[in-house]
Amino acid sequence: MPFRLFDAPDMEPSHFVGFAGNRINRHSEKRSDDVVATALANGKARILLTGQGQVLVMGGNMASALFSLQEAEPLLPLPERTIYLGMLDDAPILASPSDFDFAGLPDTIKAFDYRSVYTQGLIPPEQLGAMAQAVSLLTWHENHRYCGRCGTETLMRDGGYRRTCPNCEAQHFPRTDPVAIMMVVRGEKCLLARGAHFGPGMYSCLAGFIEPGETIENAVRRETFEETNLPVGRVLYHASQPWPFPYSLMIGCHAEALSDEFTLDKAELEDGRWFSRDEVVTMLDRTHPGGLMTPPPGAIAAHLIRSWVESRG
Ligand SMILES: [Zn+2]
């Protein structure tokens, strides 16, 4: 088969998933140890504040998670834990844990858990991307305070993109955990399943962590077989999605089932079955007679499902 490198849309599918609308220029090549201090001296700087698994949002019709430094000051950002996200137009964007007791927030400011901010669209889409970047990085710092080599408490560097060990000089870099999410198809039908924790009527794609030393495609085949006993042949990458719960990257693929027969791993999945293209259309459009539905439009699973529905099979 001839290799056609750019036989692809002008705007890749990943552009349209939730958390992808991040316009921040990360300036990764220009990060230095004083990048946070320089940003804090800029009157245009904006800062995102988190704490207790929540992000602070200024209320009203113009809801925003980006506070000016004056607005942020009473909310007690922690200067030594403040990270630099990059530039949004000419404004430096920062993020910090807040030391404020969220039970005593003023009426104009509310704390929402990250997932609600995403699923309920509580802030502008481009701020969702900034939130994903901030939450992933801040959580990584919380979970990696000590050197993995010698156990000494490490120091944040490069505006939050590195930690160094003052004892053994090891360098530690923020990690992203890859997760494969796959839509398994066979001819005119696809396999969707639900976990016990899903909302009522929700069916989605299978998913699982990619393991060290494993390709994306092999992870898709392994996870599908482990969860359904279904052998998979060809695997085709479709799109990716930043997933800040806590610092993953969802890698979405279509996968070709090699059999009609499958057996669900009931420890992982509550239910699952083949769905026809027509039935899936009603689930996407929220017109399914039994109230079944696909994940919300921003979810990469919804994009995988819709792209299959709209394909020619
Ligand atoms: Zn060390």
Short mmCIF file of C-alpha atoms and ligand atoms in Angstrom, two decimals:
data_model
loop_
_atom_site.label_atom_id
_atom_site.label_comp_id
_atom_site.label_asym_id
_atom_site.label_seq_id
_atom_site.Cartn_x
_atom_site.Cartn_y
_atom_site.Cartn_z
CA MET A 1 0.00 0.00 0.00
CA PRO A 2 1.45 3.45 -0.84
CA PHE A 3 2.36 5.56 2.16
CA ARG A 4 0.43 8.82 2.04
CA LEU A 5 1.81 10.90 4.89
CA PHE A 6 -0.60 13.83 4.91
CA ASP A 7 -3.77 12.16 3.76
CA ALA A 8 -5.34 13.74 6.84
CA PRO A 9 -7.65 16.65 7.68
CA ASP A 10 -6.17 20.15 8.03
CA MET A 11 -7.15 20.24 11.68
CA GLU A 12 -6.41 16.98 13.46
CA PRO A 13 -9.22 15.31 15.46
CA SER A 14 -7.38 15.96 18.75
CA HIS A 15 -8.06 19.66 18.26
CA PHE A 16 -11.74 19.17 19.03
CA VAL A 17 -11.65 17.20 22.30
CA GLY A 18 -12.16 18.67 25.76
CA PHE A 19 -8.99 20.14 27.40
CA ALA A 20 -7.41 20.59 23.94
CA GLY A 21 -8.24 24.27 23.59
CA ASN A 22 -5.08 25.49 25.24
CA ARG A 23 -3.68 28.59 23.50
CA ILE A 24 -0.91 29.10 26.03
CA ASN A 25 2.51 29.41 24.42
CA ARG A 26 4.58 27.28 26.78
CA HIS A 27 7.94 28.78 25.76
CA SER A 28 9.51 25.56 26.97
CA GLU A 29 12.92 26.53 25.60
CA LYS A 30 12.95 29.77 27.62
CA ARG A 31 12.03 28.44 31.05
CA SER A 32 14.55 29.34 33.72
CA ASP A 33 14.58 29.34 37.49
CA ASP A 34 13.46 32.98 37.62
CA VAL A 35 10.57 32.58 35.17
CA VAL A 36 7.96 32.62 37.95
CA ALA A 37 9.47 35.71 39.62
CA THR A 38 9.58 37.52 36.27
CA ALA A 39 5.95 36.62 35.59
CA LEU A 40 4.85 37.76 39.05
CA ALA A 41 6.38 41.18 38.33
CA ASN A 42 4.25 41.55 35.19
CA GLY A 43 1.02 43.50 35.80
CA LYS A 44 -0.78 41.45 33.16
CA ALA A 45 -0.08 38.12 34.86
CA ARG A 46 -3.01 35.82 35.57
CA ILE A 47 -3.01 32.93 38.01
CA LEU A 48 -5.10 29.78 38.38
CA LEU A 49 -5.65 28.60 41.96
CA THR A 50 -6.29 25.05 43.13
CA GLY A 51 -6.69 23.16 46.37
CA GLN A 52 -8.33 20.04 47.80
CA GLY A 53 -8.95 18.68 44.28
CA GLN A 54 -10.78 21.85 43.32
CA VAL A 55 -10.18 24.93 41.20
CA LEU A 56 -11.36 28.43 42.12
CA VAL A 57 -13.72 30.14 39.68
CA MET A 58 -14.90 33.73 39.72
CA GLY A 59 -18.67 33.67 39.34
CA GLY A 60 -21.07 35.50 37.10
CA ASN A 61 -21.66 35.27 33.36
CA MET A 62 -17.98 35.83 32.65
CA ALA A 63 -16.85 32.89 34.77
CA SER A 64 -13.08 32.65 34.83
CA ALA A 65 -10.43 30.61 36.58
CA LEU A 66 -7.70 33.13 35.75
CA PHE A 67 -7.30 35.71 38.52
CA SER A 68 -5.25 38.90 38.41
CA LEU A 69 -2.50 38.95 41.02
CA GLN A 70 -4.47 41.50 43.04
CA GLU A 71 -7.56 39.31 42.97
CA ALA A 72 -5.49 36.26 43.88
CA GLU A 73 -3.59 37.77 46.82
CA PRO A 74 -6.35 37.35 49.47
CA LEU A 75 -6.76 33.74 48.29
CA LEU A 76 -3.26 32.93 49.53
CA PRO A 77 -1.32 31.47 46.63
CA LEU A 78 1.92 29.77 47.72
CA PRO A 79 4.85 31.57 46.04
CA GLU A 80 7.30 28.70 46.52
CA ARG A 81 4.90 26.27 44.82
CA THR A 82 3.76 28.58 42.01
CA ILE A 83 4.37 27.23 38.50
CA TYR A 84 4.61 28.95 35.13
CA LEU A 85 2.30 27.72 32.37
CA GLY A 86 3.40 30.11 29.61
CA MET A 87 2.14 33.20 27.80
CA LEU A 88 -1.45 33.80 26.72
CA ASP A 89 -1.05 36.61 24.20
CA ASP A 90 1.02 39.10 26.26
CA ALA A 91 -0.02 37.85 29.70
CA PRO A 92 2.05 35.33 31.69
CA ILE A 93 -0.13 32.54 33.08
CA LEU A 94 0.72 30.97 36.42
CA ALA A 95 -0.85 28.39 38.70
CA SER A 96 -0.53 27.78 42.41
CA PRO A 97 -2.06 25.81 45.23
CA SER A 98 -4.13 28.09 47.46
CA ASP A 99 -3.70 28.04 51.24
CA PHE A 100 -7.18 29.56 51.73
CA ASP A 101 -9.91 27.67 53.56
CA PHE A 102 -12.44 27.21 50.74
CA ALA A 103 -15.31 26.99 53.28
CA GLY A 104 -14.88 30.73 53.82
CA LEU A 105 -14.77 31.91 50.19
CA PRO A 106 -16.51 35.20 49.34
CA ASP A 107 -19.82 34.98 47.41
CA THR A 108 -18.18 35.94 44.12
CA ILE A 109 -15.77 32.98 44.12
CA LYS A 110 -16.61 29.30 44.13
CA ALA A 111 -14.52 26.12 44.31
CA PHE A 112 -15.44 23.32 41.92
CA ASP A 113 -13.91 19.89 41.58
CA TYR A 114 -11.93 19.49 38.36
CA ARG A 115 -14.32 16.98 36.85
CA SER A 116 -17.37 19.22 37.34
CA VAL A 117 -15.58 22.17 35.78
CA TYR A 118 -14.98 19.97 32.73
CA THR A 119 -18.28 18.11 32.47
CA GLN A 120 -20.44 21.16 33.21
CA GLY A 121 -18.41 23.59 31.09
CA LEU A 122 -18.06 26.06 33.96
CA ILE A 123 -15.17 28.01 32.42
CA PRO A 124 -14.33 28.98 28.80
CA PRO A 125 -12.95 26.04 26.72
CA GLU A 126 -9.50 27.59 26.35
CA GLN A 127 -9.26 27.87 30.14
CA LEU A 128 -10.06 24.15 30.41
CA GLY A 129 -6.79 23.50 28.56
CA ALA A 130 -4.90 25.75 30.98
CA MET A 131 -6.57 23.97 33.87
CA ALA A 132 -5.50 20.58 32.53
CA GLN A 133 -1.92 21.78 32.24
CA ALA A 134 -1.96 23.33 35.72
CA VAL A 135 -3.69 20.48 37.51
CA SER A 136 -1.47 17.81 35.95
CA LEU A 137 1.69 19.65 36.86
CA LEU A 138 0.67 20.75 40.38
CA THR A 139 -0.50 17.24 41.23
CA TRP A 140 2.74 15.75 39.93
CA HIS A 141 4.67 18.08 42.27
CA GLU A 142 2.47 17.09 45.22
CA ASN A 143 3.16 13.42 44.53
CA HIS A 144 6.90 13.74 43.84
CA ARG A 145 8.34 15.84 46.62
CA TYR A 146 11.13 13.40 47.44
CA CYS A 147 13.96 12.08 45.32
CA GLY A 148 13.13 8.65 43.92
CA ARG A 149 16.83 7.74 44.05
CA CYS A 150 17.91 8.84 47.56
CA GLY A 151 14.78 10.05 49.36
CA THR A 152 15.92 13.65 49.95
CA GLU A 153 13.33 16.40 49.56
CA THR A 154 13.75 17.85 46.06
CA LEU A 155 13.57 21.46 44.84
CA MET A 156 11.35 22.81 42.05
CA ARG A 157 13.17 24.31 39.09
CA ASP A 158 12.42 25.74 35.62
CA GLY A 159 9.09 27.22 36.67
CA GLY A 160 7.80 23.78 37.65
CA TYR A 161 9.08 21.60 34.81
CA ARG A 162 11.88 19.96 36.75
CA ARG A 163 12.79 18.95 40.29
CA THR A 164 16.38 18.54 41.36
CA CYS A 165 17.82 16.64 44.27
CA PRO A 166 20.23 18.73 46.44
CA ASN A 167 21.86 15.53 47.73
CA CYS A 168 22.49 13.26 44.73
CA GLU A 169 21.81 15.81 41.97
CA ALA A 170 19.24 13.59 40.24
CA GLN A 171 16.92 15.44 37.89
CA HIS A 172 13.22 14.56 37.93
CA PHE A 173 10.87 15.62 35.15
CA PRO A 174 7.05 15.74 35.16
CA ARG A 175 5.49 12.59 33.80
CA THR A 176 2.41 11.95 31.71
CA ASP A 177 0.77 8.53 32.01
CA PRO A 178 -0.43 7.18 28.65
CA VAL A 179 -3.84 5.50 28.58
CA ALA A 180 -5.15 3.66 25.53
CA ILE A 181 -8.85 4.15 24.82
CA MET A 182 -10.18 2.04 22.00
CA MET A 183 -13.34 1.72 20.04
CA VAL A 184 -13.58 -1.91 18.99
CA VAL A 185 -15.50 -2.41 15.74
CA ARG A 186 -16.48 -5.38 13.60
CA GLY A 187 -18.13 -4.56 10.32
CA GLU A 188 -21.26 -2.59 10.99
CA LYS A 189 -21.23 -2.98 14.75
CA CYS A 190 -19.13 -1.74 17.61
CA LEU A 191 -18.46 -2.91 21.15
CA LEU A 192 -19.35 -0.50 23.96
CA ALA A 193 -19.32 -1.29 27.65
CA ARG A 194 -19.95 0.30 31.01
CA GLY A 195 -18.20 0.25 34.35
CA ALA A 196 -20.17 0.08 37.58
CA HIS A 197 -19.23 3.71 38.35
CA PHE A 198 -20.68 5.09 35.09
CA GLY A 199 -23.75 7.34 35.12
CA PRO A 200 -27.10 5.66 34.33
CA GLY A 201 -27.36 4.46 30.72
CA MET A 202 -23.81 5.47 29.79
CA TYR A 203 -21.82 3.15 27.51
CA SER A 204 -18.32 3.94 26.34
CA CYS A 205 -15.13 2.60 24.78
CA LEU A 206 -12.75 0.24 26.56
CA ALA A 207 -9.62 1.78 28.08
CA GLY A 208 -6.53 0.90 30.06
CA PHE A 209 -3.05 2.09 30.98
CA ILE A 210 -0.25 1.47 28.53
CA GLU A 211 2.47 -0.48 30.31
CA PRO A 212 6.23 0.16 30.21
CA GLY A 213 7.85 -1.29 27.10
CA GLU A 214 4.58 -1.60 25.24
CA THR A 215 3.41 -0.03 21.98
CA ILE A 216 0.08 1.76 21.83
CA GLU A 217 -1.24 -0.88 19.44
CA ASN A 218 -0.19 -3.79 21.64
CA ALA A 219 -1.75 -2.11 24.66
CA VAL A 220 -5.03 -1.81 22.73
CA ARG A 221 -4.90 -5.52 21.84
CA ARG A 222 -3.91 -6.61 25.36
CA GLU A 223 -6.46 -4.48 27.21
CA THR A 224 -9.27 -5.48 24.87
CA PHE A 225 -8.42 -9.16 25.28
CA GLU A 226 -8.11 -8.85 29.07
CA GLU A 227 -11.47 -7.09 29.41
CA THR A 228 -13.47 -9.03 26.79
CA ASN A 229 -11.46 -12.06 25.64
CA LEU A 230 -11.86 -10.63 22.16
CA PRO A 231 -8.88 -10.83 19.77
CA VAL A 232 -8.06 -7.60 17.95
CA GLY A 233 -6.23 -7.23 14.64
CA ARG A 234 -5.54 -3.86 13.11
CA VAL A 235 -5.35 -0.76 15.32
CA LEU A 236 -5.55 2.77 13.99
CA TYR A 237 -4.69 5.88 16.00
CA HIS A 238 -7.35 8.59 15.85
CA ALA A 239 -6.81 11.34 18.45
CA SER A 240 -5.44 12.14 21.90
CA GLN A 241 -6.78 14.07 24.87
CA PRO A 242 -5.02 15.57 27.90
CA TRP A 243 -6.68 14.01 30.93
CA PRO A 244 -5.73 15.70 34.22
CA PHE A 245 -7.01 12.92 36.52
CA PRO A 246 -4.28 13.19 37.61
CA TYR A 247 -1.78 13.44 34.73
CA SER A 248 -2.72 11.16 31.88
CA LEU A 249 -2.88 11.38 28.13
CA MET A 250 -5.75 9.47 26.57
CA ILE A 251 -4.68 7.95 23.26
CA GLY A 252 -7.75 7.14 21.21
CA CYS A 253 -7.72 4.33 18.62
CA HIS A 254 -10.09 2.33 16.48
CA ALA A 255 -9.53 -1.41 16.77
CA GLU A 256 -10.69 -4.23 14.52
CA ALA A 257 -12.26 -7.20 16.33
CA LEU A 258 -11.42 -10.59 14.84
CA SER A 259 -14.38 -12.46 16.33
CA ASP A 260 -18.05 -11.95 17.20
CA GLU A 261 -17.73 -13.81 20.46
CA PHE A 262 -16.57 -12.17 23.64
CA THR A 263 -16.74 -12.65 27.40
CA LEU A 264 -16.73 -9.62 29.67
CA ASP A 265 -14.40 -9.44 32.64
CA LYS A 266 -17.10 -8.75 35.22
CA ALA A 267 -14.53 -7.46 37.70
CA GLU A 268 -13.86 -4.55 35.33
CA LEU A 269 -17.12 -4.14 33.43
CA GLU A 270 -20.73 -4.25 34.51
CA ASP A 271 -22.13 -4.73 31.03
CA GLY A 272 -21.17 -4.56 27.38
CA ARG A 273 -22.48 -5.64 23.99
CA TRP A 274 -22.39 -5.03 20.27
CA PHE A 275 -24.25 -1.91 19.09
CA SER A 276 -25.38 -1.20 15.54
CA ARG A 277 -24.45 2.04 13.83
CA ASP A 278 -28.10 3.20 13.93
CA GLU A 279 -28.41 2.54 17.64
CA VAL A 280 -25.18 4.41 18.35
CA VAL A 281 -26.50 7.43 16.44
CA THR A 282 -29.45 7.63 18.85
CA MET A 283 -27.06 7.36 21.81
CA LEU A 284 -24.93 10.23 20.47
CA ASP A 285 -28.03 12.33 19.79
CA ARG A 286 -29.65 11.47 23.15
CA THR A 287 -32.75 9.99 21.44
CA HIS A 288 -32.20 6.33 22.40
CA PRO A 289 -35.59 4.80 23.38
CA GLY A 290 -34.02 3.03 26.36
CA GLY A 291 -32.18 6.14 27.54
CA LEU A 292 -28.73 4.76 26.67
CA MET A 293 -26.09 7.32 25.81
CA THR A 294 -22.47 7.84 24.86
CA PRO A 295 -20.09 10.02 26.94
CA PRO A 296 -20.46 13.83 26.69
CA PRO A 297 -19.33 15.58 23.47
CA GLY A 298 -15.96 16.74 24.83
CA ALA A 299 -14.87 13.22 25.78
CA ILE A 300 -12.47 11.52 23.39
CA ALA A 301 -14.71 8.42 23.52
CA ALA A 302 -17.52 10.45 21.97
CA HIS A 303 -15.16 11.57 19.20
CA LEU A 304 -14.03 8.01 18.51
CA ILE A 305 -17.64 6.86 18.34
CA ARG A 306 -18.84 9.72 16.16
CA SER A 307 -15.98 9.36 13.71
CA TRP A 308 -16.85 5.66 13.25
CA VAL A 309 -20.54 6.48 12.80
CA GLU A 310 -19.64 9.05 10.16
CA SER A 311 -17.16 6.78 8.38
CA ARG A 312 -18.19 4.68 5.44
CA GLY A 313 -17.47 1.45 7.25
ZN ZN B 1 18.54 12.28 45.43
#
